């Protein structure tokens, strides 16, 4: 059932893109396509290019709280665009980030959001990211839900699918309903959603139990743990590319 406007999730899409060197050469950027698509729905969208592990960590540890501060009251939906396989994702630098290591980077954000982080994996074998949630009972989870493809989606499939997904979530549909619809929109049954274990509440109701200001404060404290010289490299880039 579609939720009324006052109960719908208020969010922004935070894209972290790590294109391959071939993609860079041909100037193929998923963030350009996705930003234009979600703009039609009035969904705020910000993108970061993470060509190395240091840049990826900065995007998550520094960029997320920075953008939450710039868009008060909105929760981040993390959209990771990179090349991937069953073991993890590959960055522009050819560095491999195993699923377990990526989960470690996402875990503080999910914890700050009281366990309601939505992660969208736009990469080959993106659904393999469910491995991040395979932790012993009682350990913090890296996300509430993950959306991804177990195969190798094309550029057109991915663009249409995720544009449809964000459109429906913004209209108040559940994550599961939106994920099912995105597969239909792309003409494939290969886009799946997995809810992390031991989570009972619906994702779209999380704002009722989470104070975004408290989340921002916690994440800013985490960002302050990044050495000043490292933080300086990523906080004076002349603004972000995205649509508010």
PDB file of C-alpha atoms in Angstrom:
ATOM      1  CA  UNK A   1       0.000   0.000   0.000  1.00  0.00           C
ATOM      2  CA  UNK A   2       1.327   3.421  -0.957  1.00  0.00           C
ATOM      3  CA  UNK A   3       1.900   5.665   2.035  1.00  0.00           C
ATOM      4  CA  UNK A   4       0.373   9.160   2.237  1.00  0.00           C
ATOM      5  CA  UNK A   5       2.801  12.063   1.557  1.00  0.00           C
ATOM      6  CA  UNK A   6       3.306  12.941   5.229  1.00  0.00           C
ATOM      7  CA  UNK A   7       4.525   9.406   6.006  1.00  0.00           C
ATOM      8  CA  UNK A   8       6.763   8.872   2.995  1.00  0.00           C
ATOM      9  CA  UNK A   9      10.509   8.504   3.325  1.00  0.00           C
ATOM     10  CA  UNK A  10      12.343  11.802   3.034  1.00  0.00           C
ATOM     11  CA  UNK A  11      15.693  10.939   1.512  1.00  0.00           C
ATOM     12  CA  UNK A  12      18.481  11.913  -0.828  1.00  0.00           C
ATOM     13  CA  UNK A  13      20.472   9.618  -3.099  1.00  0.00           C
ATOM     14  CA  UNK A  14      24.185   9.639  -2.322  1.00  0.00           C
ATOM     15  CA  UNK A  15      26.024   8.184  -5.311  1.00  0.00           C
ATOM     16  CA  UNK A  16      29.566   6.917  -4.940  1.00  0.00           C
ATOM     17  CA  UNK A  17      30.945   6.048  -8.344  1.00  0.00           C
ATOM     18  CA  UNK A  18      34.226   4.324  -9.150  1.00  0.00           C
ATOM     19  CA  UNK A  19      34.327   3.889 -12.925  1.00  0.00           C
ATOM     20  CA  UNK A  20      36.810   1.638 -14.632  1.00  0.00           C
ATOM     21  CA  UNK A  21      39.665   3.209 -16.572  1.00  0.00           C
ATOM     22  CA  UNK A  22      37.871   2.284 -19.792  1.00  0.00           C
ATOM     23  CA  UNK A  23      34.701   3.995 -18.561  1.00  0.00           C
ATOM     24  CA  UNK A  24      36.731   7.078 -17.699  1.00  0.00           C
ATOM     25  CA  UNK A  25      38.294   7.107 -21.159  1.00  0.00           C
ATOM     26  CA  UNK A  26      34.860   6.968 -22.809  1.00  0.00           C
ATOM     27  CA  UNK A  27      33.362   9.381 -20.235  1.00  0.00           C
ATOM     28  CA  UNK A  28      30.687   6.896 -19.180  1.00  0.00           C
ATOM     29  CA  UNK A  29      29.284   7.953 -15.833  1.00  0.00           C
ATOM     30  CA  UNK A  30      26.209   6.360 -14.305  1.00  0.00           C
ATOM     31  CA  UNK A  31      25.893   9.290 -11.914  1.00  0.00           C
ATOM     32  CA  UNK A  32      25.107  11.623 -14.833  1.00  0.00           C
ATOM     33  CA  UNK A  33      22.230   9.425 -15.991  1.00  0.00           C
ATOM     34  CA  UNK A  34      20.837   8.738 -12.538  1.00  0.00           C
ATOM     35  CA  UNK A  35      21.033  12.341 -11.382  1.00  0.00           C
ATOM     36  CA  UNK A  36      19.001  13.483 -14.383  1.00  0.00           C
ATOM     37  CA  UNK A  37      16.423  10.764 -13.795  1.00  0.00           C
ATOM     38  CA  UNK A  38      15.822  11.390 -10.092  1.00  0.00           C
ATOM     39  CA  UNK A  39      15.763  15.148 -10.748  1.00  0.00           C
ATOM     40  CA  UNK A  40      12.429  14.615 -12.491  1.00  0.00           C
ATOM     41  CA  UNK A  41      10.990  13.364  -9.194  1.00  0.00           C
ATOM     42  CA  UNK A  42      12.492  16.200  -7.198  1.00  0.00           C
ATOM     43  CA  UNK A  43      14.740  13.773  -5.322  1.00  0.00           C
ATOM     44  CA  UNK A  44      17.977  15.402  -4.080  1.00  0.00           C
ATOM     45  CA  UNK A  45      21.029  13.640  -5.453  1.00  0.00           C
ATOM     46  CA  UNK A  46      24.737  14.101  -4.827  1.00  0.00           C
ATOM     47  CA  UNK A  47      27.622  12.208  -6.410  1.00  0.00           C
ATOM     48  CA  UNK A  48      31.192  11.507  -5.423  1.00  0.00           C
ATOM     49  CA  UNK A  49      33.865   9.899  -7.573  1.00  0.00           C
ATOM     50  CA  UNK A  50      35.980   7.472  -5.570  1.00  0.00           C
ATOM     51  CA  UNK A  51      38.923   6.277  -7.639  1.00  0.00           C
ATOM     52  CA  UNK A  52      40.818   4.750  -4.698  1.00  0.00           C
ATOM     53  CA  UNK A  53      40.200   3.242  -1.292  1.00  0.00           C
ATOM     54  CA  UNK A  54      41.173   6.503   0.407  1.00  0.00           C
ATOM     55  CA  UNK A  55      38.597   8.353  -1.668  1.00  0.00           C
ATOM     56  CA  UNK A  56      35.949   5.707  -0.932  1.00  0.00           C
ATOM     57  CA  UNK A  57      36.572   5.985   2.790  1.00  0.00           C
ATOM     58  CA  UNK A  58      36.398   9.787   2.548  1.00  0.00           C
ATOM     59  CA  UNK A  59      33.120   9.595   0.644  1.00  0.00           C
ATOM     60  CA  UNK A  60      31.578   7.486   3.400  1.00  0.00           C
ATOM     61  CA  UNK A  61      33.210   8.903   6.529  1.00  0.00           C
ATOM     62  CA  UNK A  62      33.280  12.579   5.541  1.00  0.00           C
ATOM     63  CA  UNK A  63      30.910  13.014   2.602  1.00  0.00           C
ATOM     64  CA  UNK A  64      27.823  11.423   4.147  1.00  0.00           C
ATOM     65  CA  UNK A  65      27.664  13.644   7.258  1.00  0.00           C
ATOM     66  CA  UNK A  66      28.619  16.694   5.177  1.00  0.00           C
ATOM     67  CA  UNK A  67      25.683  16.149   2.823  1.00  0.00           C
ATOM     68  CA  UNK A  68      23.287  15.372   5.672  1.00  0.00           C
ATOM     69  CA  UNK A  69      24.254  18.713   7.161  1.00  0.00           C
ATOM     70  CA  UNK A  70      23.576  20.415   3.829  1.00  0.00           C
ATOM     71  CA  UNK A  71      20.172  18.689   3.516  1.00  0.00           C
ATOM     72  CA  UNK A  72      18.717  18.678   7.039  1.00  0.00           C
ATOM     73  CA  UNK A  73      15.942  16.212   7.717  1.00  0.00           C
ATOM     74  CA  UNK A  74      16.796  13.921   4.811  1.00  0.00           C
ATOM     75  CA  UNK A  75      18.193  10.417   5.218  1.00  0.00           C
ATOM     76  CA  UNK A  76      20.929   9.126   2.883  1.00  0.00           C
ATOM     77  CA  UNK A  77      20.356   6.218   0.521  1.00  0.00           C
ATOM     78  CA  UNK A  78      23.800   5.025  -0.531  1.00  0.00           C
ATOM     79  CA  UNK A  79      24.131   4.093  -4.201  1.00  0.00           C
ATOM     80  CA  UNK A  80      27.435   2.413  -5.061  1.00  0.00           C
ATOM     81  CA  UNK A  81      28.371   2.258  -8.738  1.00  0.00           C
ATOM     82  CA  UNK A  82      31.468   0.222  -9.571  1.00  0.00           C
ATOM     83  CA  UNK A  83      32.596  -3.028 -11.107  1.00  0.00           C
ATOM     84  CA  UNK A  84      32.012  -6.035  -8.882  1.00  0.00           C
ATOM     85  CA  UNK A  85      32.023  -9.775  -8.530  1.00  0.00           C
ATOM     86  CA  UNK A  86      31.233 -12.418  -5.926  1.00  0.00           C
ATOM     87  CA  UNK A  87      34.133 -11.285  -3.731  1.00  0.00           C
ATOM     88  CA  UNK A  88      33.625  -7.515  -3.640  1.00  0.00           C
ATOM     89  CA  UNK A  89      33.936  -4.347  -5.727  1.00  0.00           C
ATOM     90  CA  UNK A  90      36.807  -3.048  -7.845  1.00  0.00           C
ATOM     91  CA  UNK A  91      37.770   0.633  -7.858  1.00  0.00           C
ATOM     92  CA  UNK A  92      39.253   2.739 -10.662  1.00  0.00           C
ATOM     93  CA  UNK A  93      42.684   2.178  -9.107  1.00  0.00           C
ATOM     94  CA  UNK A  94      42.124  -1.587  -9.529  1.00  0.00           C
ATOM     95  CA  UNK A  95      42.036  -1.922  -5.730  1.00  0.00           C
ATOM     96  CA  UNK A  96      39.637  -4.636  -4.599  1.00  0.00           C
ATOM     97  CA  UNK A  97      37.369  -3.892  -1.658  1.00  0.00           C
ATOM     98  CA  UNK A  98      36.118  -7.236  -0.289  1.00  0.00           C
ATOM     99  CA  UNK A  99      32.498  -7.317   0.815  1.00  0.00           C
ATOM    100  CA  UNK A 100      33.578  -7.655   4.419  1.00  0.00           C
ATOM    101  CA  UNK A 101      35.721  -4.518   4.228  1.00  0.00           C
ATOM    102  CA  UNK A 102      32.915  -2.561   2.566  1.00  0.00           C
ATOM    103  CA  UNK A 103      30.566  -3.732   5.298  1.00  0.00           C
ATOM    104  CA  UNK A 104      32.971  -2.358   7.904  1.00  0.00           C
ATOM    105  CA  UNK A 105      32.791   1.057   6.218  1.00  0.00           C
ATOM    106  CA  UNK A 106      28.986   1.031   6.065  1.00  0.00           C
ATOM    107  CA  UNK A 107      28.429  -0.273   9.587  1.00  0.00           C
ATOM    108  CA  UNK A 108      28.932   3.075  11.431  1.00  0.00           C
ATOM    109  CA  UNK A 109      26.427   4.789   9.124  1.00  0.00           C
ATOM    110  CA  UNK A 110      23.849   2.056   9.617  1.00  0.00           C
ATOM    111  CA  UNK A 111      24.389   2.152  13.368  1.00  0.00           C
ATOM    112  CA  UNK A 112      23.912   5.929  13.439  1.00  0.00           C
ATOM    113  CA  UNK A 113      20.675   5.470  11.464  1.00  0.00           C
ATOM    114  CA  UNK A 114      19.472   3.000  14.095  1.00  0.00           C
ATOM    115  CA  UNK A 115      19.836   0.133  11.627  1.00  0.00           C
ATOM    116  CA  UNK A 116      17.855   1.572   8.712  1.00  0.00           C
ATOM    117  CA  UNK A 117      20.435   2.253   6.002  1.00  0.00           C
ATOM    118  CA  UNK A 118      19.388   1.353   2.474  1.00  0.00           C
ATOM    119  CA  UNK A 119      22.247   0.399   0.133  1.00  0.00           C
ATOM    120  CA  UNK A 120      21.865   0.066  -3.637  1.00  0.00           C
ATOM    121  CA  UNK A 121      24.599  -1.810  -5.491  1.00  0.00           C
ATOM    122  CA  UNK A 122      24.887  -0.872  -9.151  1.00  0.00           C
ATOM    123  CA  UNK A 123      27.484  -3.366 -10.262  1.00  0.00           C
ATOM    124  CA  UNK A 124      27.907  -6.895 -11.508  1.00  0.00           C
ATOM    125  CA  UNK A 125      27.064  -9.405  -8.786  1.00  0.00           C
ATOM    126  CA  UNK A 126      25.813  -6.547  -6.618  1.00  0.00           C
ATOM    127  CA  UNK A 127      23.441  -8.857  -4.807  1.00  0.00           C
ATOM    128  CA  UNK A 128      26.501 -10.695  -3.484  1.00  0.00           C
ATOM    129  CA  UNK A 129      26.768  -7.762  -1.116  1.00  0.00           C
ATOM    130  CA  UNK A 130      24.419  -9.672   1.170  1.00  0.00           C
ATOM    131  CA  UNK A 131      27.646 -11.268   2.421  1.00  0.00           C
ATOM    132  CA  UNK A 132      28.229  -8.043   4.344  1.00  0.00           C
ATOM    133  CA  UNK A 133      25.313  -8.952   6.618  1.00  0.00           C
ATOM    134  CA  UNK A 134      26.577 -12.463   7.326  1.00  0.00           C
ATOM    135  CA  UNK A 135      27.941 -11.644  10.756  1.00  0.00           C
ATOM    136  CA  UNK A 136      27.511 -13.434  14.083  1.00  0.00           C
ATOM    137  CA  UNK A 137      24.279 -12.729  15.921  1.00  0.00           C
ATOM    138  CA  UNK A 138      24.584  -9.681  18.116  1.00  0.00           C
ATOM    139  CA  UNK A 139      27.052  -7.897  15.820  1.00  0.00           C
ATOM    140  CA  UNK A 140      26.116  -4.615  14.178  1.00  0.00           C
ATOM    141  CA  UNK A 141      24.747  -4.981  10.648  1.00  0.00           C
ATOM    142  CA  UNK A 142      25.960  -2.824   7.724  1.00  0.00           C
ATOM    143  CA  UNK A 143      22.515  -2.045   6.319  1.00  0.00           C
ATOM    144  CA  UNK A 144      18.790  -2.534   6.682  1.00  0.00           C
ATOM    145  CA  UNK A 145      18.281  -3.594   3.089  1.00  0.00           C
ATOM    146  CA  UNK A 146      20.394  -4.051  -0.014  1.00  0.00           C
ATOM    147  CA  UNK A 147      19.247  -3.910  -3.637  1.00  0.00           C
ATOM    148  CA  UNK A 148      21.351  -5.445  -6.373  1.00  0.00           C
ATOM    149  CA  UNK A 149      21.647  -7.733  -9.341  1.00  0.00           C
ATOM    150  CA  UNK A 150      23.073 -11.276  -9.077  1.00  0.00           C
ATOM    151  CA  UNK A 151      24.195 -11.154 -12.707  1.00  0.00           C
ATOM    152  CA  UNK A 152      25.809  -8.669 -15.077  1.00  0.00           C
ATOM    153  CA  UNK A 153      23.291  -5.920 -15.881  1.00  0.00           C
ATOM    154  CA  UNK A 154      23.710  -3.667 -18.893  1.00  0.00           C
ATOM    155  CA  UNK A 155      24.025   0.109 -18.624  1.00  0.00           C
ATOM    156  CA  UNK A 156      20.479   0.552 -19.917  1.00  0.00           C
ATOM    157  CA  UNK A 157      19.044  -2.059 -17.529  1.00  0.00           C
ATOM    158  CA  UNK A 158      20.719  -0.396 -14.554  1.00  0.00           C
ATOM    159  CA  UNK A 159      19.682   3.148 -15.480  1.00  0.00           C
ATOM    160  CA  UNK A 160      16.031   2.251 -16.046  1.00  0.00           C
ATOM    161  CA  UNK A 161      15.872  -0.038 -13.019  1.00  0.00           C
ATOM    162  CA  UNK A 162      17.244   2.312 -10.393  1.00  0.00           C
ATOM    163  CA  UNK A 163      15.395   5.335 -11.769  1.00  0.00           C
ATOM    164  CA  UNK A 164      12.183   3.331 -11.360  1.00  0.00           C
ATOM    165  CA  UNK A 165      13.178   2.165  -7.896  1.00  0.00           C
ATOM    166  CA  UNK A 166      13.821   5.656  -6.512  1.00  0.00           C
ATOM    167  CA  UNK A 167      10.685   6.980  -8.215  1.00  0.00           C
ATOM    168  CA  UNK A 168       8.517   4.417  -6.421  1.00  0.00           C
ATOM    169  CA  UNK A 169      10.213   4.754  -3.031  1.00  0.00           C
ATOM    170  CA  UNK A 170       9.673   8.515  -3.237  1.00  0.00           C
ATOM    171  CA  UNK A 171       5.981   7.871  -3.936  1.00  0.00           C
ATOM    172  CA  UNK A 172       5.698   5.816  -0.762  1.00  0.00           C
ATOM    173  CA  UNK A 173       6.030   2.237  -2.015  1.00  0.00           C
ATOM    174  CA  UNK A 174       7.835  -0.333   0.120  1.00  0.00           C
ATOM    175  CA  UNK A 175      11.390  -1.306  -0.734  1.00  0.00           C
ATOM    176  CA  UNK A 176      10.244  -4.786  -1.761  1.00  0.00           C
ATOM    177  CA  UNK A 177       7.494  -3.478  -4.042  1.00  0.00           C
ATOM    178  CA  UNK A 178       9.862  -0.954  -5.612  1.00  0.00           C
ATOM    179  CA  UNK A 179      12.524  -3.629  -6.192  1.00  0.00           C
ATOM    180  CA  UNK A 180      10.002  -5.935  -7.869  1.00  0.00           C
ATOM    181  CA  UNK A 181       8.838  -3.090 -10.097  1.00  0.00           C
ATOM    182  CA  UNK A 182      12.371  -2.091 -11.095  1.00  0.00           C
ATOM    183  CA  UNK A 183      12.969  -5.577 -12.434  1.00  0.00           C
ATOM    184  CA  UNK A 184       9.799  -5.350 -14.518  1.00  0.00           C
ATOM    185  CA  UNK A 185      10.764  -1.880 -15.779  1.00  0.00           C
ATOM    186  CA  UNK A 186      14.175  -3.159 -16.894  1.00  0.00           C
ATOM    187  CA  UNK A 187      12.654  -6.255 -18.500  1.00  0.00           C
ATOM    188  CA  UNK A 188      14.559  -8.648 -16.263  1.00  0.00           C
ATOM    189  CA  UNK A 189      13.926 -10.665 -13.113  1.00  0.00           C
ATOM    190  CA  UNK A 190      17.467 -10.166 -11.892  1.00  0.00           C
ATOM    191  CA  UNK A 191      17.095  -7.216  -9.518  1.00  0.00           C
ATOM    192  CA  UNK A 192      16.597  -8.392  -5.966  1.00  0.00           C
ATOM    193  CA  UNK A 193      16.216  -6.913  -2.500  1.00  0.00           C
ATOM    194  CA  UNK A 194      17.426  -8.550   0.697  1.00  0.00           C
ATOM    195  CA  UNK A 195      16.391  -7.402   4.157  1.00  0.00           C
ATOM    196  CA  UNK A 196      19.109  -7.742   6.793  1.00  0.00           C
ATOM    197  CA  UNK A 197      18.347 -10.364   9.474  1.00  0.00           C
ATOM    198  CA  UNK A 198      16.689  -9.514  12.765  1.00  0.00           C
ATOM    199  CA  UNK A 199      15.111  -6.284  11.537  1.00  0.00           C
ATOM    200  CA  UNK A 200      11.361  -6.179  12.088  1.00  0.00           C
ATOM    201  CA  UNK A 201      10.206  -2.645  11.351  1.00  0.00           C
ATOM    202  CA  UNK A 202       9.483  -1.377   7.851  1.00  0.00           C
ATOM    203  CA  UNK A 203      12.185   0.795   6.332  1.00  0.00           C
ATOM    204  CA  UNK A 204       9.800   3.552   5.341  1.00  0.00           C
ATOM    205  CA  UNK A 205       8.835   4.093   8.976  1.00  0.00           C
ATOM    206  CA  UNK A 206      12.329   4.577  10.280  1.00  0.00           C
ATOM    207  CA  UNK A 207      12.057   8.362  10.519  1.00  0.00           C
ATOM    208  CA  UNK A 208       9.529   7.865  13.291  1.00  0.00           C
ATOM    209  CA  UNK A 209      12.249   6.373  15.502  1.00  0.00           C
ATOM    210  CA  UNK A 210      15.357   8.175  14.269  1.00  0.00           C
ATOM    211  CA  UNK A 211      16.309  11.782  14.938  1.00  0.00           C
ATOM    212  CA  UNK A 212      18.277  12.896  11.879  1.00  0.00           C
ATOM    213  CA  UNK A 213      20.015  15.627  13.890  1.00  0.00           C
ATOM    214  CA  UNK A 214      21.337  13.011  16.322  1.00  0.00           C
ATOM    215  CA  UNK A 215      22.483  10.870  13.398  1.00  0.00           C
ATOM    216  CA  UNK A 216      24.340  13.805  11.873  1.00  0.00           C
ATOM    217  CA  UNK A 217      26.051  14.589  15.174  1.00  0.00           C
ATOM    218  CA  UNK A 218      27.231  10.992  15.556  1.00  0.00           C
ATOM    219  CA  UNK A 219      28.554  10.810  11.996  1.00  0.00           C
ATOM    220  CA  UNK A 220      30.310  14.162  12.301  1.00  0.00           C
ATOM    221  CA  UNK A 221      32.086  12.865  15.391  1.00  0.00           C
ATOM    222  CA  UNK A 222      33.178   9.860  13.360  1.00  0.00           C
ATOM    223  CA  UNK A 223      34.418  12.130  10.567  1.00  0.00           C
ATOM    224  CA  UNK A 224      36.524  14.068  13.065  1.00  0.00           C
ATOM    225  CA  UNK A 225      38.481  10.877  13.740  1.00  0.00           C
ATOM    226  CA  UNK A 226      39.926  11.130  10.206  1.00  0.00           C
ATOM    227  CA  UNK A 227      43.388  12.752  10.383  1.00  0.00           C
ATOM    228  CA  UNK A 228      43.284  16.449   9.528  1.00  0.00           C
ATOM    229  CA  UNK A 229      45.679  16.122   6.598  1.00  0.00           C
ATOM    230  CA  UNK A 230      43.538  13.373   5.058  1.00  0.00           C
ATOM    231  CA  UNK A 231      40.313  15.265   5.689  1.00  0.00           C
ATOM    232  CA  UNK A 232      41.740  18.394   4.065  1.00  0.00           C
ATOM    233  CA  UNK A 233      42.288  16.499   0.821  1.00  0.00           C
ATOM    234  CA  UNK A 234      38.583  15.814   0.469  1.00  0.00           C
ATOM    235  CA  UNK A 235      36.869  18.854   1.973  1.00  0.00           C
ATOM    236  CA  UNK A 236      38.125  21.605  -0.325  1.00  0.00           C
ATOM    237  CA  UNK A 237      37.012  20.362  -3.719  1.00  0.00           C
ATOM    238  CA  UNK A 238      34.924  23.358  -4.703  1.00  0.00           C
ATOM    239  CA  UNK A 239      31.512  21.861  -4.032  1.00  0.00           C
ATOM    240  CA  UNK A 240      29.662  18.721  -5.077  1.00  0.00           C
ATOM    241  CA  UNK A 241      28.054  17.796  -8.323  1.00  0.00           C
ATOM    242  CA  UNK A 242      24.425  16.999  -7.795  1.00  0.00           C
ATOM    243  CA  UNK A 243      20.921  18.296  -7.695  1.00  0.00           C
ATOM    244  CA  UNK A 244      19.239  19.582  -4.553  1.00  0.00           C
TER     245      UNK A 244
END
